[in-house]
Coordinates of C-alpha atoms in Angstrom, one line a residue:
Chain Z
X30 CA -34.7 4.0 14.3
X31 CA -36.8 5.0 17.3
X32 CA -33.9 4.3 19.7
X33 CA -32.0 7.1 18.0
X34 CA -34.5 9.7 19.1
X35 CA -32.9 12.1 21.5
X36 CA -29.4 11.1 20.4
X37 CA -29.2 12.9 17.0
X38 CA -28.0 16.1 18.6
X39 CA -25.2 14.3 20.4
X40 CA -24.1 12.7 17.1
X41 CA -24.4 16.1 15.4
X42 CA -22.2 17.9 17.9
X43 CA -19.9 15.0 17.9
X44 CA -19.4 15.4 14.2
X45 CA -18.8 19.0 14.6
X46 CA -16.1 18.2 17.1
X47 CA -14.6 15.7 14.6
X48 CA -14.5 18.4 12.0
X49 CA -12.8 20.8 14.3
X50 CA -10.2 18.3 15.4
X51 CA -9.7 17.4 11.7
X52 CA -9.1 21.1 10.6
X53 CA -6.8 21.9 13.6
X54 CA -4.8 18.7 13.1
X55 CA -4.7 19.2 9.3
X56 CA -3.0 22.6 9.7
X57 CA -0.6 21.1 12.3
X58 CA 0.1 18.1 10.2
X59 CA 1.0 20.2 7.1
X60 CA 3.3 22.2 9.4
X61 CA 5.0 19.2 10.9
X62 CA 5.3 17.6 7.4
X63 CA 6.9 20.7 5.9
X64 CA 9.3 21.1 8.8
X65 CA 10.2 17.4 8.6
X66 CA 10.7 17.6 4.9
X67 CA 12.7 20.8 5.1
X68 CA 15.0 19.1 7.7
X69 CA 15.4 16.0 5.6
X70 CA 16.4 18.1 2.6
X71 CA 18.6 20.5 4.5
X72 CA 22.4 20.2 4.4
X73 CA 22.7 20.0 8.2
X74 CA 23.5 16.5 9.4
X75 CA 21.9 17.1 12.7
X76 CA 18.6 18.2 11.1
X77 CA 18.6 15.2 8.9
X78 CA 19.1 12.8 11.8
X79 CA 16.4 14.5 13.9
X80 CA 13.9 14.3 11.0
X81 CA 14.6 10.7 10.3
X82 CA 14.3 9.9 14.0
X83 CA 10.9 11.7 13.9
X84 CA 9.6 9.6 11.0
X85 CA 11.0 6.3 12.4
X86 CA 9.5 6.9 15.9
X87 CA 6.0 8.0 14.8
X88 CA 5.7 5.5 12.0
X89 CA 6.7 2.6 14.3
X90 CA 4.7 3.1 17.4
X91 CA 0.9 2.6 17.8
X92 CA -1.2 5.7 17.5
X93 CA -3.0 4.9 20.7
X94 CA 0.4 4.8 22.5
X95 CA 1.4 8.2 21.2
X96 CA -1.9 9.7 22.2
X97 CA -1.9 8.3 25.7
X98 CA 1.8 9.2 26.2
X99 CA 1.3 12.8 25.1
X100 CA -2.0 13.2 27.1
X101 CA -1.0 11.6 30.4
X102 CA 2.7 12.6 30.0
X103 CA 1.8 16.3 29.5
X104 CA -0.6 16.1 32.4
X105 CA 2.0 14.9 34.8
X106 CA 4.5 17.4 33.6
X107 CA 2.1 20.3 33.9
X108 CA 0.8 19.2 37.3
X109 CA 4.3 19.0 38.6
X110 CA 5.2 22.4 37.0
X111 CA 2.2 24.1 38.6
X112 CA 2.7 22.5 41.9
X113 CA 6.0 24.2 42.1
X114 CA 4.2 27.6 42.3
X115 CA 1.0 26.5 44.0
X116 CA 1.1 23.3 45.9
X117 CA -2.7 23.2 46.4
X118 CA -3.2 22.4 42.7
X119 CA -4.2 18.7 42.3
X120 CA -4.3 18.1 38.6
X121 CA -3.6 20.1 35.5
X122 CA -4.0 18.8 31.9
X123 CA -4.1 19.9 28.3
X124 CA -7.7 19.6 27.1
X125 CA -8.2 16.3 25.2
X126 CA -9.1 18.3 22.2
X127 CA -5.6 19.9 21.9
X128 CA -3.7 16.9 23.2
X129 CA -5.5 14.7 20.7
X130 CA -5.2 17.0 17.7
X131 CA -1.5 17.5 18.5
X132 CA -0.9 13.8 18.7
X133 CA -2.6 12.7 15.5
X134 CA -1.0 15.6 13.6
X135 CA 2.4 14.5 14.9
X136 CA 1.8 10.9 13.8
X137 CA 0.4 11.7 10.3
X138 CA 2.9 14.6 9.9
X139 CA 5.7 12.0 10.0
X140 CA 4.2 10.4 6.9
X141 CA 3.5 13.7 5.3
X142 CA 7.2 14.7 5.7
X143 CA 8.2 11.8 3.5
X144 CA 5.5 12.8 1.0
X145 CA 6.6 16.4 0.8
X146 CA 10.2 15.4 0.5
X147 CA 9.4 13.0 -2.4
X148 CA 7.3 15.7 -4.1
X149 CA 10.0 18.3 -3.7
X150 CA 12.6 16.0 -5.4
X151 CA 10.0 14.9 -8.0
X152 CA 9.9 18.3 -9.5
X153 CA 11.7 18.3 -12.9
X154 CA 15.0 20.2 -12.5
X155 CA 14.4 21.6 -16.0
X156 CA 11.5 23.7 -14.7
X157 CA 13.6 25.2 -12.0
X158 CA 16.4 26.0 -14.5
X159 CA 13.9 27.5 -16.9
X160 CA 12.7 29.8 -14.2
X161 CA 16.2 30.7 -13.3
X162 CA 17.0 31.4 -17.0
X163 CA 14.0 33.7 -17.1
X164 CA 15.5 35.7 -14.3
X165 CA 12.8 34.8 -11.7
X166 CA 14.1 35.2 -8.2
X167 CA 14.6 32.2 -6.0
X168 CA 11.7 33.0 -3.8
X169 CA 9.3 33.5 -6.7
X170 CA 10.5 30.3 -8.3
X171 CA 9.6 28.5 -5.1
X172 CA 6.2 30.0 -4.9
X173 CA 5.1 30.0 -8.5
X174 CA 7.0 27.0 -10.0
X175 CA 8.1 24.6 -7.3
X176 CA 4.9 24.7 -5.1
X177 CA 2.3 24.2 -7.9
X178 CA 4.4 21.3 -9.2
X179 CA 4.9 19.8 -5.8
X180 CA 1.2 20.1 -5.0
X181 CA 0.3 18.0 -8.0
X182 CA 2.8 15.3 -7.1
X183 CA 1.9 15.2 -3.4
X184 CA -1.9 15.2 -3.8
X185 CA -2.6 11.5 -4.0
X186 CA -0.6 10.7 -0.9
X187 CA -1.8 13.8 0.8
X188 CA -5.4 12.6 0.4
X189 CA -4.5 9.3 2.1
X190 CA -3.0 11.3 5.0
X191 CA -6.2 13.3 5.4
X192 CA -8.1 10.0 5.5
X193 CA -5.8 8.7 8.3
X194 CA -6.2 11.9 10.1
X195 CA -10.1 11.7 10.1
X196 CA -10.0 8.1 11.1
X197 CA -7.5 8.7 13.9
X198 CA -9.9 11.3 15.4
X199 CA -11.9 8.3 16.7
X200 CA -9.1 7.4 19.1
X201 CA -9.4 10.8 20.9
X202 CA -12.6 9.5 22.4
X203 CA -10.4 7.2 24.5
X204 CA -9.0 10.3 26.4
X205 CA -12.5 11.6 26.8
X206 CA -13.2 14.0 24.0
X207 CA -16.9 14.5 23.3
X208 CA -16.9 13.4 19.7
X209 CA -19.1 11.0 17.7
X210 CA -17.5 7.9 19.0
X211 CA -17.9 9.1 22.6
X212 CA -21.6 10.0 21.9
X213 CA -22.0 6.5 20.5
X214 CA -20.5 4.9 23.6
X215 CA -22.8 7.0 25.8
X216 CA -25.8 6.1 23.7
X217 CA -24.9 2.5 23.6
X218 CA -24.6 2.4 27.4
X219 CA -28.0 4.0 28.0
X220 CA -30.1 2.3 25.4
X221 CA -28.5 -1.1 25.3
X222 CA -28.5 -0.8 21.5
X223 CA -24.8 -0.7 20.9
X224 CA -24.9 -2.1 17.3
X225 CA -27.2 0.7 16.1
X226 CA -25.2 3.4 17.8
X227 CA -21.8 2.3 16.5
X228 CA -23.2 1.8 13.1
X229 CA -24.4 5.4 13.1
X230 CA -20.9 6.6 14.2
X231 CA -19.5 4.4 11.4
X232 CA -21.7 6.0 8.8
X233 CA -20.7 9.5 10.0
X234 CA -17.1 8.5 9.5
X235 CA -17.8 6.9 6.2
X236 CA -19.5 10.2 5.2
X237 CA -16.4 12.2 6.1
X238 CA -14.0 9.9 4.3
X239 CA -16.3 10.0 1.2
X240 CA -16.2 13.8 1.2
X241 CA -12.4 13.8 1.5
X242 CA -11.9 11.2 -1.3
X243 CA -14.2 13.1 -3.6
X244 CA -12.5 16.5 -2.9
X245 CA -9.1 15.0 -3.5
X246 CA -10.4 13.6 -6.8
X247 CA -11.6 17.0 -7.9
X248 CA -8.4 18.7 -6.8
X249 CA -6.4 16.1 -8.7
X250 CA -8.4 16.8 -11.7
X251 CA -7.8 20.5 -11.3
X252 CA -4.1 20.1 -10.7
X253 CA -3.6 17.9 -13.8
X254 CA -5.8 20.1 -16.0
X255 CA -2.9 21.3 -18.0
X256 CA -1.7 17.8 -18.8
X257 CA -4.9 16.7 -20.4
X258 CA -4.3 16.2 -24.1
X259 CA -0.6 16.4 -23.9
X260 CA -0.3 12.7 -23.6
Chain K
X4 CA 9.2 15.0 37.9
X5 CA 11.3 12.0 38.3
X6 CA 12.2 9.3 35.9
X7 CA 12.3 6.0 37.7
X8 CA 14.5 3.5 36.1
X9 CA 13.7 0.7 38.6
X10 CA 10.0 0.9 37.5
X11 CA 11.1 0.5 33.8
X12 CA 13.2 -2.5 34.7
X13 CA 10.3 -4.0 36.7
X14 CA 7.6 -3.3 34.1
X15 CA 9.4 -4.4 30.9
X16 CA 9.1 -8.2 31.7
X17 CA 5.5 -7.6 32.7
X18 CA 4.7 -5.9 29.3
X19 CA 6.7 -8.6 27.4
X20 CA 4.3 -11.2 28.9
X21 CA 1.8 -9.7 26.5
X22 CA 4.0 -9.9 23.4
X23 CA 2.5 -13.4 22.8
X24 CA -1.0 -12.0 22.3
X25 CA 0.3 -9.0 20.2
X26 CA 2.2 -11.4 17.9
X27 CA -0.7 -13.9 17.8
X28 CA -3.1 -11.1 16.8
X29 CA -0.6 -9.8 14.2
X30 CA 0.1 -13.2 12.6
X31 CA -3.5 -14.5 12.7
X32 CA -5.0 -11.4 11.1
X33 CA -2.1 -11.1 8.7
X34 CA -2.4 -14.6 7.4
X35 CA -6.2 -14.9 7.3
X36 CA -6.5 -11.3 6.1
X37 CA -4.1 -12.0 3.2
X38 CA -6.0 -15.1 2.1
X39 CA -9.3 -13.2 2.3
X40 CA -7.7 -10.3 0.4
X41 CA -6.8 -12.6 -2.5
X42 CA -10.5 -13.7 -2.9
X43 CA -11.6 -10.0 -2.7
X44 CA -9.0 -9.1 -5.3
X45 CA -10.2 -11.9 -7.6
X46 CA -13.7 -10.6 -7.2
X47 CA -12.7 -7.1 -7.7
X48 CA -10.8 -7.7 -11.0
X49 CA -13.3 -10.2 -12.2
X50 CA -15.2 -7.8 -14.5
X51 CA -18.5 -9.3 -13.3
X52 CA -20.7 -6.7 -11.6
X53 CA -22.2 -9.2 -9.1
X54 CA -18.7 -10.0 -7.8
X55 CA -17.1 -6.7 -8.4
X56 CA -19.6 -4.6 -6.5
X57 CA -19.6 -6.5 -3.2
X58 CA -15.8 -6.4 -3.2
X59 CA -15.8 -2.7 -3.9
X60 CA -18.3 -1.9 -1.2
X61 CA -16.4 -4.1 1.2
X62 CA -13.2 -2.2 0.5
X63 CA -14.9 1.1 0.7
X64 CA -16.6 0.5 4.0
X65 CA -13.7 -1.0 5.8
X66 CA -11.1 1.4 4.5
X67 CA -13.4 4.4 5.2
X68 CA -14.2 3.8 8.8
X69 CA -11.9 3.8 11.9
X70 CA -10.7 0.4 13.0
X71 CA -11.8 1.3 16.5
X72 CA -15.4 1.5 15.4
X73 CA -15.1 -1.8 13.7
X74 CA -13.8 -3.4 16.8
X75 CA -16.5 -1.9 18.9
X76 CA -19.3 -2.9 16.4
X77 CA -18.1 -6.5 16.6
X78 CA -17.4 -6.7 20.3
X79 CA -20.2 -4.5 21.8
X80 CA -22.6 -4.4 18.9
X81 CA -23.0 -7.9 17.7
X82 CA -24.4 -9.3 21.1
X83 CA -27.3 -7.0 20.6
X84 CA -28.8 -9.6 18.3
X85 CA -30.4 -12.8 19.5
X86 CA -29.5 -14.8 16.4
X87 CA -25.7 -14.0 16.8
X88 CA -25.8 -15.1 20.4
X89 CA -27.4 -18.4 19.4
X90 CA -25.1 -19.0 16.3
X91 CA -22.1 -21.3 16.2
X92 CA -19.9 -18.2 16.1
X93 CA -20.9 -17.0 19.5
X94 CA -18.1 -18.8 21.4
X95 CA -15.6 -16.8 19.3
X96 CA -17.5 -13.5 19.3
X97 CA -18.1 -13.7 23.1
X98 CA -14.4 -13.4 23.7
X99 CA -12.6 -10.1 23.1
X100 CA -9.8 -12.1 21.5
X101 CA -12.0 -13.5 18.8
X102 CA -13.5 -10.1 18.2
X103 CA -10.1 -8.4 17.9
X104 CA -8.9 -11.1 15.4
X105 CA -12.0 -10.8 13.4
X106 CA -11.9 -7.0 13.2
X107 CA -8.2 -6.8 12.4
X108 CA -8.5 -9.6 9.8
X109 CA -11.4 -7.9 7.9
X110 CA -9.8 -4.5 8.1
X111 CA -6.5 -5.8 6.9
X112 CA -8.1 -7.8 4.1
X113 CA -9.6 -4.6 2.7
X114 CA -6.2 -2.8 2.7
X115 CA -4.2 -5.8 1.4
X116 CA -6.6 -6.5 -1.5
X117 CA -6.0 -2.9 -2.7
X118 CA -2.3 -3.3 -2.4
X119 CA -2.4 -6.5 -4.5
X120 CA -4.6 -4.7 -7.0
X121 CA -1.9 -2.1 -7.3
X122 CA 0.6 -4.9 -7.9
X123 CA -1.6 -6.6 -10.5
X124 CA -2.1 -3.2 -12.3
X125 CA 1.7 -2.7 -12.3
X126 CA 2.4 -5.8 -14.3
X127 CA 3.7 -4.8 -17.7
X128 CA 1.2 -5.6 -20.5
X129 CA 3.9 -6.9 -22.7
X130 CA 4.4 -10.0 -20.5
X131 CA 0.7 -10.9 -20.7
X132 CA 0.7 -10.4 -24.5
X133 CA 3.8 -12.6 -24.6
X134 CA 2.0 -15.2 -22.5
X135 CA -1.1 -15.0 -24.8
X136 CA 1.2 -15.4 -27.9
X137 CA 2.6 -18.5 -26.3
X138 CA -0.9 -19.9 -26.0
X139 CA -1.3 -19.7 -22.2
X140 CA -4.9 -19.6 -21.0
X141 CA -6.2 -16.6 -19.0
X142 CA -5.9 -18.6 -15.8
X143 CA -2.4 -19.8 -16.6
X144 CA -1.3 -16.2 -17.4
X145 CA -2.7 -15.0 -14.1
X146 CA -1.0 -17.8 -12.0
X147 CA 2.4 -18.0 -13.8
X148 CA 2.9 -14.4 -15.0
X149 CA 0.8 -11.8 -13.2
X150 CA 0.9 -13.3 -9.7
X151 CA 4.6 -13.6 -9.2
X152 CA 5.3 -10.1 -10.6
X153 CA 2.4 -8.6 -8.7
X154 CA 3.6 -10.2 -5.4
X155 CA 7.1 -8.7 -5.9
X156 CA 5.7 -5.3 -6.7
X157 CA 3.4 -5.4 -3.7
X158 CA 6.1 -6.2 -1.1
X159 CA 7.0 -2.6 -0.1
X160 CA 3.4 -1.6 0.4
X161 CA 2.6 -4.9 2.1
X162 CA 5.4 -4.5 4.6
X163 CA 4.0 -1.0 5.5
X164 CA 0.6 -2.6 5.9
X165 CA 2.0 -5.2 8.3
X166 CA 3.5 -2.5 10.4
X167 CA 0.2 -0.7 10.3
X168 CA -1.5 -3.9 11.4
X169 CA 1.0 -4.3 14.3
X170 CA 0.2 -0.8 15.4
X171 CA -3.5 -1.6 15.1
X172 CA -3.2 -4.6 17.5
X173 CA -2.7 -2.0 20.3
X174 CA -6.4 -1.2 19.8
X175 CA -7.3 -4.6 21.2
X176 CA -6.5 -3.1 24.6
X177 CA -9.7 -1.0 24.3
X178 CA -11.8 -4.2 24.6
X179 CA -10.1 -5.4 27.7
X180 CA -7.6 -7.6 26.0
X181 CA -4.2 -7.7 27.8
X182 CA -1.8 -7.4 24.9
X183 CA 1.4 -5.3 25.6
X184 CA -0.6 -2.1 25.3
X185 CA -3.3 -3.4 27.7
X186 CA -0.7 -4.4 30.3
X187 CA 1.0 -1.1 29.9
X188 CA -2.3 0.8 30.5
X189 CA -2.9 -1.3 33.7
X190 CA 0.5 -0.5 35.0
X191 CA 0.1 3.2 34.2
X192 CA -3.3 3.2 36.0
X193 CA -1.6 1.6 39.0
X194 CA 1.6 3.7 39.4
X195 CA 0.6 6.7 37.3
X196 CA 4.0 6.8 35.6
X197 CA 3.1 7.2 31.9
X198 CA 6.5 8.4 30.8
X199 CA 8.5 5.4 32.0
X200 CA 6.0 2.8 30.9
X201 CA 4.8 4.2 27.6
X202 CA 8.3 5.1 26.4
X203 CA 9.7 1.6 27.2
X204 CA 6.7 0.1 25.4
X205 CA 7.3 2.4 22.4
X206 CA 10.8 1.1 22.2
X207 CA 9.5 -2.5 22.1
X208 CA 7.2 -1.6 19.3
X209 CA 10.0 0.2 17.5
X210 CA 12.1 -2.9 17.7
X211 CA 9.3 -5.0 16.2
X212 CA 8.8 -2.5 13.4
X213 CA 12.5 -2.6 12.7
X214 CA 12.4 -6.5 12.5
X215 CA 9.3 -6.5 10.2
X216 CA 10.9 -3.8 7.9
X217 CA 14.2 -5.7 7.6
X218 CA 12.6 -9.0 7.1
X219 CA 10.5 -7.7 4.2
X220 CA 13.5 -5.8 2.9
X221 CA 15.4 -9.1 2.6
X222 CA 12.5 -10.8 1.1
X223 CA 12.2 -8.1 -1.6
X224 CA 15.9 -8.3 -2.3
X225 CA 15.7 -12.0 -2.7
X226 CA 12.6 -11.8 -5.0
X227 CA 14.3 -9.2 -7.3
X228 CA 17.5 -11.1 -7.7
X229 CA 16.9 -11.5 -11.4
X230 CA 16.6 -7.7 -12.0
X231 CA 19.9 -6.7 -10.3
X232 CA 23.0 -6.9 -12.5

């Protein structure tokens, strides 16, 4: 444990970065998932095609490939764009934090789109008809009837998506984000104790996934509260 | 920004030279991982705490951490110990190839055993009761009733897992292995043309995904012949 002296703060700040990436990517993931699900459920043929292309592409290519393509691709694009205005600029890139969060959100969002679509279709039509019969407006039906029901159906899969998201944050160290994995690599390089360092990083990730799993369990319990005893 | 097609045409054969390693990693870790998964599953559902607990912690640890860390622990971490460097496994663990196979296998085993457990839990109780009524032993019931149904139920999730595994093989490039991803990264570093190279590589991966998906689709169709009218 002595070798870890002096590295704790690196690991701590790395974990904070993971948490930040996770929260930013979570918001984006939900957004991409909802847009994808809405497009899949829409009546427009083009929107349906685009949404299924989105899911097929991001489910079938390695996460690392998507990450590198978005990071280096956007860097080349931006560098070229900025050089049009100021030829003295050598290199422009999106910070790894944003490129990374965007990429993993895009990947996991493609899975979430399918989950949200399934949950939307899984809501009992009788519930919606009942709301309509009670004279509740379409908008209020969506907010007060459809969303709470969807939420319950989508939760288990959504928990898995959050786990993928937290695990994918490790990849962002490859494009140079200062997170736990990056701290572990630095520490491993300096102390020549790579096993210890990577185990610490692994434990931090295990901690994050445990927290997510437990929170999802609690949320599921809460969401299914009204069903207890009715079975 | 230009999109050079000549570069794509030049680099696709170069990247395809790595498809062998990608497929080897995929097949080895799929087959060994699945065999390992069966043992873990049997331990997990054995109802004996000394078998159940190790299996549960194995699954918990390997599903709860990023596969990148597992690869790094095996490749960079293990040589820290003298006894590993002197063990008979050292020739395998010295090479990035062996480390990648080991990491992917273990990781895959954890996922697959959970998939199989889902399949086993999905088997209708009535079948097992019928089996018991016919005087089959517990072992016979597992082999002749539970296993075939559980396998059929597991196929869709299993095929997703194989696709996930194929995607994970790209991580082998982080420990200097020259699979398709590794070759692509070398070419990009040389020509700095990420669009051309990475997009063509993505298309190769998409084709592989498509093949895997359809192969399992056919298998599932074949295995559920008796259900369709």
